[in-house]
mmCIF file of C-alpha atoms in Angstrom:
data_model
loop_
_atom_site.group_PDB
_atom_site.id
_atom_site.type_symbol
_atom_site.label_atom_id
_atom_site.label_comp_id
_atom_site.label_asym_id
_atom_site.label_seq_id
_atom_site.Cartn_x
_atom_site.Cartn_y
_atom_site.Cartn_z
ATOM 1 C CA MET Z 1 21.456 32.897 -32.101
ATOM 2 C CA LYS Z 2 18.747 35.050 -30.556
ATOM 3 C CA THR Z 3 15.938 33.303 -28.634
ATOM 4 C CA THR Z 4 12.550 34.743 -28.012
ATOM 5 C CA GLU Z 5 11.586 35.566 -24.820
ATOM 6 C CA THR Z 6 8.233 35.437 -23.132
ATOM 7 C CA PRO Z 7 7.801 38.520 -20.962
ATOM 8 C CA ALA Z 8 6.528 38.142 -17.765
ATOM 9 C CA PRO Z 9 3.071 39.211 -16.906
ATOM 10 C CA LEU Z 10 2.787 42.629 -15.725
ATOM 11 C CA PRO Z 11 1.730 42.841 -11.875
ATOM 12 C CA ALA Z 12 -2.044 43.834 -11.192
ATOM 13 C CA GLU Z 13 -1.362 47.034 -9.742
ATOM 14 C CA THR Z 14 0.374 48.638 -13.045
ATOM 15 C CA GLY Z 15 -3.278 48.704 -14.362
ATOM 16 C CA ALA Z 16 -2.525 46.623 -17.397
ATOM 17 C CA THR Z 17 -5.778 44.871 -18.856
ATOM 18 C CA VAL Z 18 -5.266 40.975 -18.282
ATOM 19 C CA SER Z 19 -7.315 39.172 -20.793
ATOM 20 C CA LYS Z 20 -9.940 36.498 -19.283
ATOM 21 C CA VAL Z 21 -10.477 33.186 -20.936
ATOM 22 C CA GLU Z 22 -13.848 32.610 -21.676
ATOM 23 C CA VAL Z 23 -15.672 29.184 -20.427
ATOM 24 C CA ALA Z 24 -18.413 28.048 -22.499
ATOM 25 C CA PRO Z 25 -21.652 28.077 -20.432
ATOM 26 C CA ALA Z 26 -23.071 24.491 -19.259
ATOM 27 C CA ARG Z 27 -25.823 23.190 -21.466
ATOM 28 C CA PRO Z 28 -29.202 24.165 -19.751
ATOM 29 C CA ALA Z 29 -30.934 21.288 -17.963
ATOM 30 C CA ALA Z 30 -33.907 21.573 -20.088
ATOM 31 C CA GLU Z 31 -31.706 21.162 -23.230
ATOM 32 C CA LYS Z 32 -30.256 17.894 -21.732
ATOM 33 C CA LYS Z 33 -33.946 16.502 -20.983
ATOM 34 C CA GLU Z 34 -35.022 17.218 -24.556
ATOM 35 C CA GLY Z 35 -31.991 15.470 -25.812
ATOM 36 C CA SER Z 36 -32.544 12.325 -23.810
ATOM 37 C CA LEU Z 37 -36.286 12.288 -24.544
ATOM 38 C CA LEU Z 38 -35.546 12.402 -28.176
ATOM 39 C CA ASN Z 39 -32.963 9.562 -27.957
ATOM 40 C CA VAL Z 40 -35.774 7.820 -25.917
ATOM 41 C CA PHE Z 41 -38.370 8.232 -28.495
ATOM 42 C CA SER Z 42 -35.967 7.040 -31.457
ATOM 43 C CA HIS Z 43 -35.024 3.947 -29.578
ATOM 44 C CA GLY Z 44 -38.399 3.286 -28.817
ATOM 45 C CA MET Z 45 -39.137 3.613 -32.387
ATOM 46 C CA LEU Z 46 -36.276 1.551 -33.501
ATOM 47 C CA VAL Z 47 -37.436 -1.453 -31.415
ATOM 48 C CA LEU Z 48 -41.025 -1.207 -32.348
ATOM 49 C CA TRP Z 49 -40.351 -1.383 -36.281
ATOM 50 C CA ALA Z 50 -37.760 -4.643 -35.469
ATOM 51 C CA ILE Z 51 -40.676 -6.298 -33.630
ATOM 52 C CA MET Z 52 -43.044 -5.550 -36.619
ATOM 53 C CA VAL Z 53 -40.271 -6.884 -39.016
ATOM 54 C CA VAL Z 54 -39.036 -9.706 -37.006
ATOM 55 C CA LEU Z 55 -42.234 -11.116 -35.274
ATOM 56 C CA PRO Z 56 -43.784 -12.142 -38.218
ATOM 57 C CA LEU Z 57 -40.922 -13.760 -39.616
ATOM 58 C CA LEU Z 58 -40.348 -15.985 -36.480
ATOM 59 C CA TRP Z 59 -44.329 -16.803 -36.322
ATOM 60 C CA ALA Z 60 -43.927 -18.370 -39.793
ATOM 61 C CA VAL Z 61 -40.584 -20.290 -38.937
ATOM 62 C CA MET Z 62 -42.572 -21.485 -35.774
ATOM 63 C CA THR Z 63 -45.628 -22.284 -37.763
ATOM 64 C CA SER Z 64 -43.947 -24.142 -40.452
ATOM 65 C CA PHE Z 65 -42.987 -27.184 -37.976
ATOM 66 C CA LYS Z 66 -46.673 -27.168 -36.822
ATOM 67 C CA ASP Z 67 -49.640 -29.660 -37.876
ATOM 68 C CA ASP Z 68 -52.590 -28.159 -39.514
ATOM 69 C CA ALA Z 69 -54.746 -29.073 -35.977
ATOM 70 C CA ALA Z 70 -51.997 -26.868 -34.183
ATOM 71 C CA ILE Z 71 -52.065 -23.896 -36.673
ATOM 72 C CA PHE Z 72 -55.836 -23.186 -36.306
ATOM 73 C CA GLY Z 73 -56.131 -24.626 -32.908
ATOM 74 C CA SER Z 74 -53.360 -22.585 -31.229
ATOM 75 C CA PRO Z 75 -51.463 -20.387 -33.428
ATOM 76 C CA TRP Z 76 -49.391 -18.494 -31.325
ATOM 77 C CA SER Z 77 -48.422 -21.309 -29.236
ATOM 78 C CA LEU Z 78 -44.961 -23.296 -29.748
ATOM 79 C CA PRO Z 79 -45.111 -26.341 -31.590
ATOM 80 C CA ASP Z 80 -45.739 -29.514 -29.236
ATOM 81 C CA ARG Z 81 -42.904 -31.468 -31.487
ATOM 82 C CA LEU Z 82 -40.834 -30.236 -34.352
ATOM 83 C CA HIS Z 83 -42.912 -31.802 -37.462
ATOM 84 C CA PHE Z 84 -39.831 -31.839 -40.055
ATOM 85 C CA ASP Z 85 -42.270 -34.068 -42.589
ATOM 86 C CA ASN Z 86 -43.785 -30.656 -43.601
ATOM 87 C CA TRP Z 87 -40.499 -29.601 -45.152
ATOM 88 C CA SER Z 88 -40.050 -33.042 -46.615
ATOM 89 C CA ARG Z 89 -43.630 -32.926 -47.888
ATOM 90 C CA ALA Z 90 -42.835 -29.328 -49.559
ATOM 91 C CA TRP Z 91 -39.390 -30.456 -50.713
ATOM 92 C CA THR Z 92 -40.479 -33.767 -52.743
ATOM 93 C CA GLN Z 93 -44.442 -33.400 -53.322
ATOM 94 C CA ALA Z 94 -44.508 -29.700 -53.925
ATOM 95 C CA ASN Z 95 -41.713 -29.879 -56.087
ATOM 96 C CA MET Z 96 -39.755 -27.305 -54.437
ATOM 97 C CA SER Z 97 -36.592 -28.943 -54.865
ATOM 98 C CA ASP Z 98 -37.049 -28.102 -58.838
ATOM 99 C CA TYR Z 99 -37.966 -24.863 -58.313
ATOM 100 C CA PHE Z 100 -34.954 -24.018 -56.236
ATOM 101 C CA LEU Z 101 -32.467 -25.258 -58.674
ATOM 102 C CA ASN Z 102 -34.472 -23.465 -61.656
ATOM 103 C CA THR Z 103 -34.169 -20.244 -59.376
ATOM 104 C CA ILE Z 104 -30.471 -20.658 -58.487
ATOM 105 C CA LEU Z 105 -29.627 -21.191 -62.427
ATOM 106 C CA VAL Z 106 -31.461 -18.127 -63.494
ATOM 107 C CA VAL Z 107 -30.505 -15.819 -60.525
ATOM 108 C CA GLY Z 108 -26.936 -16.923 -60.723
ATOM 109 C CA GLY Z 109 -26.223 -16.896 -64.310
ATOM 110 C CA SER Z 110 -28.271 -13.493 -64.511
ATOM 111 C CA LEU Z 111 -26.331 -12.249 -61.286
ATOM 112 C CA ILE Z 112 -23.181 -12.416 -62.620
ATOM 113 C CA GLY Z 113 -24.035 -11.379 -65.890
ATOM 114 C CA THR Z 114 -25.382 -8.114 -64.479
ATOM 115 C CA LEU Z 115 -22.363 -7.207 -62.453
ATOM 116 C CA VAL Z 116 -19.851 -7.911 -65.251
ATOM 117 C CA LEU Z 117 -21.778 -5.985 -67.835
ATOM 118 C CA GLY Z 118 -22.709 -3.203 -65.267
ATOM 119 C CA SER Z 119 -19.526 -2.791 -63.923
ATOM 120 C CA MET Z 120 -17.423 -2.436 -67.394
ATOM 121 C CA ALA Z 121 -20.248 -0.053 -68.385
ATOM 122 C CA ALA Z 122 -20.260 1.861 -65.376
ATOM 123 C CA TYR Z 123 -16.596 2.197 -65.311
ATOM 124 C CA VAL Z 124 -16.462 3.609 -68.886
ATOM 125 C CA LEU Z 125 -19.097 6.243 -67.987
ATOM 126 C CA ALA Z 126 -17.216 7.131 -64.899
ATOM 127 C CA ARG Z 127 -13.624 7.246 -66.102
ATOM 128 C CA PHE Z 128 -13.694 8.016 -69.848
ATOM 129 C CA ASP Z 129 -15.044 11.580 -71.332
ATOM 130 C CA PHE Z 130 -16.330 10.660 -75.122
ATOM 131 C CA PRO Z 131 -19.236 12.323 -76.933
ATOM 132 C CA GLY Z 132 -22.584 11.025 -75.986
ATOM 133 C CA ASN Z 133 -21.113 9.828 -72.273
ATOM 134 C CA ARG Z 134 -24.005 11.752 -70.577
ATOM 135 C CA PHE Z 135 -27.060 11.014 -73.126
ATOM 136 C CA ILE Z 136 -25.845 7.530 -72.551
ATOM 137 C CA TYR Z 137 -25.711 7.640 -68.716
ATOM 138 C CA PHE Z 138 -29.022 9.350 -68.636
ATOM 139 C CA LEU Z 139 -30.506 6.542 -70.836
ATOM 140 C CA PHE Z 140 -29.750 4.017 -68.076
ATOM 141 C CA ILE Z 141 -31.235 6.223 -65.552
ATOM 142 C CA GLY Z 142 -34.525 6.644 -67.859
ATOM 143 C CA GLY Z 143 -34.551 2.903 -67.513
ATOM 144 C CA MET Z 144 -34.713 2.698 -63.859
ATOM 145 C CA SER Z 145 -38.028 5.168 -64.136
ATOM 146 C CA PHE Z 146 -39.725 2.767 -67.147
ATOM 147 C CA PRO Z 147 -42.360 0.693 -65.730
ATOM 148 C CA ILE Z 148 -41.767 -3.016 -66.611
ATOM 149 C CA MET Z 149 -45.416 -3.548 -66.975
ATOM 150 C CA LEU Z 150 -45.673 -1.270 -70.277
ATOM 151 C CA ALA Z 151 -42.911 -3.404 -71.631
ATOM 152 C CA LEU Z 152 -44.440 -7.042 -71.063
ATOM 153 C CA VAL Z 153 -46.432 -7.366 -74.330
ATOM 154 C CA PRO Z 154 -43.601 -6.128 -76.495
ATOM 155 C CA LEU Z 155 -40.796 -8.231 -74.672
ATOM 156 C CA PHE Z 156 -43.009 -11.682 -75.171
ATOM 157 C CA TYR Z 157 -43.056 -10.998 -78.681
ATOM 158 C CA VAL Z 158 -39.445 -10.079 -78.886
ATOM 159 C CA VAL Z 159 -38.326 -13.164 -76.630
ATOM 160 C CA ASN Z 160 -40.707 -15.410 -78.625
ATOM 161 C CA ASN Z 161 -39.486 -14.400 -82.038
ATOM 162 C CA MET Z 162 -35.623 -14.916 -80.575
ATOM 163 C CA GLY Z 163 -36.782 -18.394 -79.882
ATOM 164 C CA LEU Z 164 -36.264 -17.659 -76.309
ATOM 165 C CA LEU Z 165 -39.359 -18.469 -74.767
ATOM 166 C CA ASN Z 166 -39.859 -20.895 -71.822
ATOM 167 C CA THR Z 167 -36.011 -21.213 -71.540
ATOM 168 C CA ILE Z 168 -33.677 -20.419 -68.660
ATOM 169 C CA HIS Z 169 -31.168 -18.631 -70.730
ATOM 170 C CA GLY Z 170 -33.699 -16.188 -72.265
ATOM 171 C CA LEU Z 171 -34.750 -15.730 -68.838
ATOM 172 C CA ILE Z 172 -31.177 -15.020 -67.669
ATOM 173 C CA LEU Z 173 -30.869 -12.268 -70.543
ATOM 174 C CA VAL Z 174 -34.368 -10.602 -69.398
ATOM 175 C CA TYR Z 175 -33.082 -10.608 -65.823
ATOM 176 C CA ILE Z 176 -29.971 -8.865 -66.829
ATOM 177 C CA ALA Z 177 -31.559 -6.186 -68.940
ATOM 178 C CA TYR Z 178 -33.879 -5.533 -66.286
ATOM 179 C CA SER Z 179 -30.851 -4.927 -63.581
ATOM 180 C CA LEU Z 180 -28.404 -3.084 -65.657
ATOM 181 C CA PRO Z 181 -30.048 0.658 -65.454
ATOM 182 C CA PHE Z 182 -29.718 0.482 -61.396
ATOM 183 C CA THR Z 183 -26.629 -1.263 -61.697
ATOM 184 C CA VAL Z 184 -24.657 1.061 -64.020
ATOM 185 C CA PHE Z 185 -26.376 3.985 -61.621
ATOM 186 C CA PHE Z 186 -25.111 2.822 -58.593
ATOM 187 C CA LEU Z 187 -21.605 1.635 -59.915
ATOM 188 C CA THR Z 188 -20.967 4.962 -62.042
ATOM 189 C CA ALA Z 189 -21.110 6.982 -58.762
ATOM 190 C CA PHE Z 190 -18.761 4.757 -56.947
ATOM 191 C CA PHE Z 191 -16.262 4.482 -59.685
ATOM 192 C CA ARG Z 192 -15.919 7.914 -59.223
ATOM 193 C CA THR Z 193 -15.052 8.144 -55.814
ATOM 194 C CA LEU Z 194 -12.076 5.526 -56.432
ATOM 195 C CA PRO Z 195 -8.600 7.262 -56.687
ATOM 196 C CA THR Z 196 -7.362 7.776 -60.330
ATOM 197 C CA SER Z 197 -3.584 7.616 -59.166
ATOM 198 C CA VAL Z 198 -3.193 4.038 -59.025
ATOM 199 C CA ALA Z 199 -5.130 3.567 -62.410
ATOM 200 C CA GLU Z 200 -2.725 6.010 -63.860
ATOM 201 C CA ALA Z 201 0.562 4.264 -62.336
ATOM 202 C CA ALA Z 202 -0.624 1.165 -63.863
ATOM 203 C CA PHE Z 203 -0.796 2.718 -67.332
ATOM 204 C CA VAL Z 204 2.619 3.936 -66.693
ATOM 205 C CA ASP Z 205 3.742 0.512 -66.120
ATOM 206 C CA GLY Z 206 2.411 -0.470 -69.214
ATOM 207 C CA ALA Z 207 -0.880 -2.289 -68.162
ATOM 208 C CA SER Z 208 -3.825 -2.345 -70.635
ATOM 209 C CA HIS Z 209 -7.083 -1.002 -70.039
ATOM 210 C CA THR Z 210 -8.584 -4.238 -69.689
ATOM 211 C CA ARG Z 211 -6.030 -5.505 -67.348
ATOM 212 C CA THR Z 212 -6.020 -2.092 -65.519
ATOM 213 C CA PHE Z 213 -10.143 -2.899 -64.902
ATOM 214 C CA PHE Z 214 -10.062 -6.421 -63.836
ATOM 215 C CA GLN Z 215 -6.836 -6.530 -61.694
ATOM 216 C CA ILE Z 216 -6.771 -3.120 -60.121
ATOM 217 C CA MET Z 217 -10.111 -0.932 -60.615
ATOM 218 C CA LEU Z 218 -12.443 -3.996 -60.115
ATOM 219 C CA PRO Z 219 -11.035 -5.371 -56.629
ATOM 220 C CA MET Z 220 -11.027 -1.393 -55.212
ATOM 221 C CA ALA Z 221 -14.747 -1.692 -56.146
ATOM 222 C CA LYS Z 222 -15.592 -4.636 -54.209
ATOM 223 C CA PRO Z 223 -17.812 -2.859 -51.702
ATOM 224 C CA GLY Z 224 -19.979 -1.511 -54.369
ATOM 225 C CA LEU Z 225 -19.841 -4.650 -56.278
ATOM 226 C CA ILE Z 226 -21.068 -6.672 -53.205
ATOM 227 C CA SER Z 227 -23.756 -3.870 -52.316
ATOM 228 C CA VAL Z 228 -25.206 -3.706 -55.689
ATOM 229 C CA GLY Z 229 -25.229 -7.525 -55.842
ATOM 230 C CA ILE Z 230 -27.164 -7.910 -52.899
ATOM 231 C CA PHE Z 231 -29.884 -5.310 -54.112
ATOM 232 C CA ASN Z 232 -30.123 -7.208 -57.327
ATOM 233 C CA PHE Z 233 -30.204 -10.782 -55.798
ATOM 234 C CA LEU Z 234 -33.311 -9.842 -53.480
ATOM 235 C CA GLY Z 235 -35.052 -8.127 -56.576
ATOM 236 C CA GLN Z 236 -34.270 -11.091 -59.050
ATOM 237 C CA TRP Z 237 -34.817 -13.634 -56.429
ATOM 238 C CA ASN Z 238 -38.342 -12.376 -55.356
ATOM 239 C CA GLN Z 239 -39.190 -11.599 -59.309
ATOM 240 C CA TYR Z 240 -42.556 -12.610 -60.231
ATOM 241 C CA MET Z 241 -44.121 -11.014 -63.081
ATOM 242 C CA LEU Z 242 -41.291 -11.374 -65.616
ATOM 243 C CA PRO Z 243 -41.538 -15.197 -65.198
ATOM 244 C CA THR Z 244 -45.111 -15.786 -65.323
ATOM 245 C CA VAL Z 245 -45.085 -14.185 -68.582
ATOM 246 C CA LEU Z 246 -41.908 -15.522 -70.045
ATOM 247 C CA ASN Z 247 -41.598 -18.876 -68.747
ATOM 248 C CA THR Z 248 -44.883 -20.989 -68.880
ATOM 249 C CA ASP Z 249 -43.359 -24.335 -68.680
ATOM 250 C CA PRO Z 250 -44.192 -26.277 -65.443
ATOM 251 C CA ASP Z 251 -40.753 -27.781 -65.491
ATOM 252 C CA LYS Z 252 -39.137 -24.612 -65.721
ATOM 253 C CA ARG Z 253 -40.744 -22.720 -62.927
ATOM 254 C CA VAL Z 254 -38.533 -20.635 -60.918
ATOM 255 C CA LEU Z 255 -39.477 -20.330 -57.035
ATOM 256 C CA THR Z 256 -42.101 -17.533 -57.081
ATOM 257 C CA GLN Z 257 -44.075 -19.082 -59.041
ATOM 258 C CA GLY Z 258 -44.013 -22.490 -57.309
ATOM 259 C CA LEU Z 259 -45.052 -20.952 -54.490
ATOM 260 C CA VAL Z 260 -47.918 -19.474 -55.964
ATOM 261 C CA GLN Z 261 -48.827 -22.943 -57.125
ATOM 262 C CA LEU Z 262 -48.453 -24.397 -53.912
ATOM 263 C CA ALA Z 263 -50.703 -21.930 -52.389
ATOM 264 C CA VAL Z 264 -53.405 -22.756 -54.892
ATOM 265 C CA SER Z 265 -53.003 -26.462 -54.692
ATOM 266 C CA GLN Z 266 -52.036 -27.018 -50.794
ATOM 267 C CA GLY Z 267 -55.027 -24.500 -50.044
ATOM 268 C CA TYR Z 268 -57.595 -26.623 -51.802
ATOM 269 C CA LYS Z 269 -56.068 -29.511 -49.685
ATOM 270 C CA GLY Z 270 -55.743 -27.590 -46.624
ATOM 271 C CA ASP Z 271 -52.222 -28.496 -46.281
ATOM 272 C CA TRP Z 272 -51.304 -25.373 -44.631
ATOM 273 C CA SER Z 273 -48.490 -26.508 -42.758
ATOM 274 C CA GLY Z 274 -46.610 -27.673 -46.051
ATOM 275 C CA LEU Z 275 -47.617 -23.953 -47.548
ATOM 276 C CA PHE Z 276 -45.520 -22.402 -44.472
ATOM 277 C CA ALA Z 277 -42.855 -24.919 -44.922
ATOM 278 C CA GLY Z 278 -42.259 -23.811 -48.487
ATOM 279 C CA LEU Z 279 -42.873 -20.022 -47.753
ATOM 280 C CA VAL Z 280 -39.719 -20.115 -45.018
ATOM 281 C CA MET Z 281 -37.779 -22.181 -47.842
ATOM 282 C CA ALA Z 282 -37.857 -19.133 -49.888
ATOM 283 C CA MET Z 283 -37.102 -16.839 -47.319
ATOM 284 C CA LEU Z 284 -33.926 -18.577 -45.945
ATOM 285 C CA PRO Z 285 -31.548 -17.889 -48.793
ATOM 286 C CA VAL Z 286 -32.789 -14.104 -48.595
ATOM 287 C CA LEU Z 287 -32.012 -13.817 -45.101
ATOM 288 C CA ALA Z 288 -28.764 -15.748 -45.078
ATOM 289 C CA ALA Z 289 -27.525 -13.634 -47.838
ATOM 290 C CA TYR Z 290 -28.174 -10.428 -45.709
ATOM 291 C CA ILE Z 291 -26.871 -11.730 -42.808
ATOM 292 C CA VAL Z 292 -23.771 -12.682 -44.041
ATOM 293 C CA PHE Z 293 -23.067 -9.915 -46.130
ATOM 294 C CA GLN Z 294 -24.472 -7.073 -44.037
ATOM 295 C CA ARG Z 295 -21.270 -5.205 -43.018
ATOM 296 C CA GLN Z 296 -20.385 -5.124 -46.972
ATOM 297 C CA VAL Z 297 -23.434 -3.578 -47.827
ATOM 298 C CA VAL Z 298 -23.307 -0.863 -45.398
ATOM 299 C CA ALA Z 299 -19.834 -0.337 -46.308
ATOM 300 C CA GLY Z 300 -20.647 0.023 -50.123
ATOM 301 C CA LEU Z 301 -23.497 2.304 -49.360
ATOM 302 C CA THR Z 302 -21.320 4.738 -47.350
ATOM 303 C CA ALA Z 303 -18.024 4.716 -49.012
ATOM 304 C CA GLY Z 304 -19.225 6.921 -51.705
ATOM 305 C CA ALA Z 305 -19.434 9.678 -49.010
ATOM 306 C CA LEU Z 306 -16.253 9.384 -47.652
ATOM 307 C CA LYS Z 307 -13.166 10.758 -49.714
#
């Protein structure tokens, strides 16, 4: 067996040309200084933005534990003691407990329906080619750009003719229809990034389309489901226009309607501490949901870019 030997380098006196290894020049000091200044500027803007967002939230929480005299006398100081009676008064006398229950029923039912129907529609649009596929997909995209204010009057008459006006389930159906376009648009792009080999292996093993979707593809799409679920939760929890038009029964008001009613009634009575307590009650579920699922939201938003 022959081996290839590396020839010895020629001596310098033979006149042979020896190749030189080019070393990359060091970065100029001006360029390093410019990059460090850019980092300081970007970090400074992030810190400033964080202060602008966090400071009003902390001030609202702090104010909710003050009495009315302390709110107007020393608005920036810490409370002398924690006035928990503000929270109990807002929870019982202002009927915040009823508004919370109605909101949880409406948002919980609409969120489940939106994720189930949206994921099934997005899976079909992303995985199957059939006549009208692109047309249906662009219809959902068109639904995202359609102003909801233009549909309030006909929507009111449609819901009224169906006997769903001032009902919890009627508001759930409207929320589902309102959230489906964005959900289908988001999940369609996400399902396209999932590998098809797993689904093909399931089909070879005899699994049906329904079983493949619910037991294989849907668990793989968990980051996308959590991300779009958080966005829908925020939009449905803070929704005010639709329940104001379609839900005029005082006993079935949701949280946003209750906060407006609380602001009007407590504003005339001068109970500003109870108003701030109700405001913080409405913010806490949204903040808690984002803090708990923060990593999943970031993973779902960046999963489509990684293949």
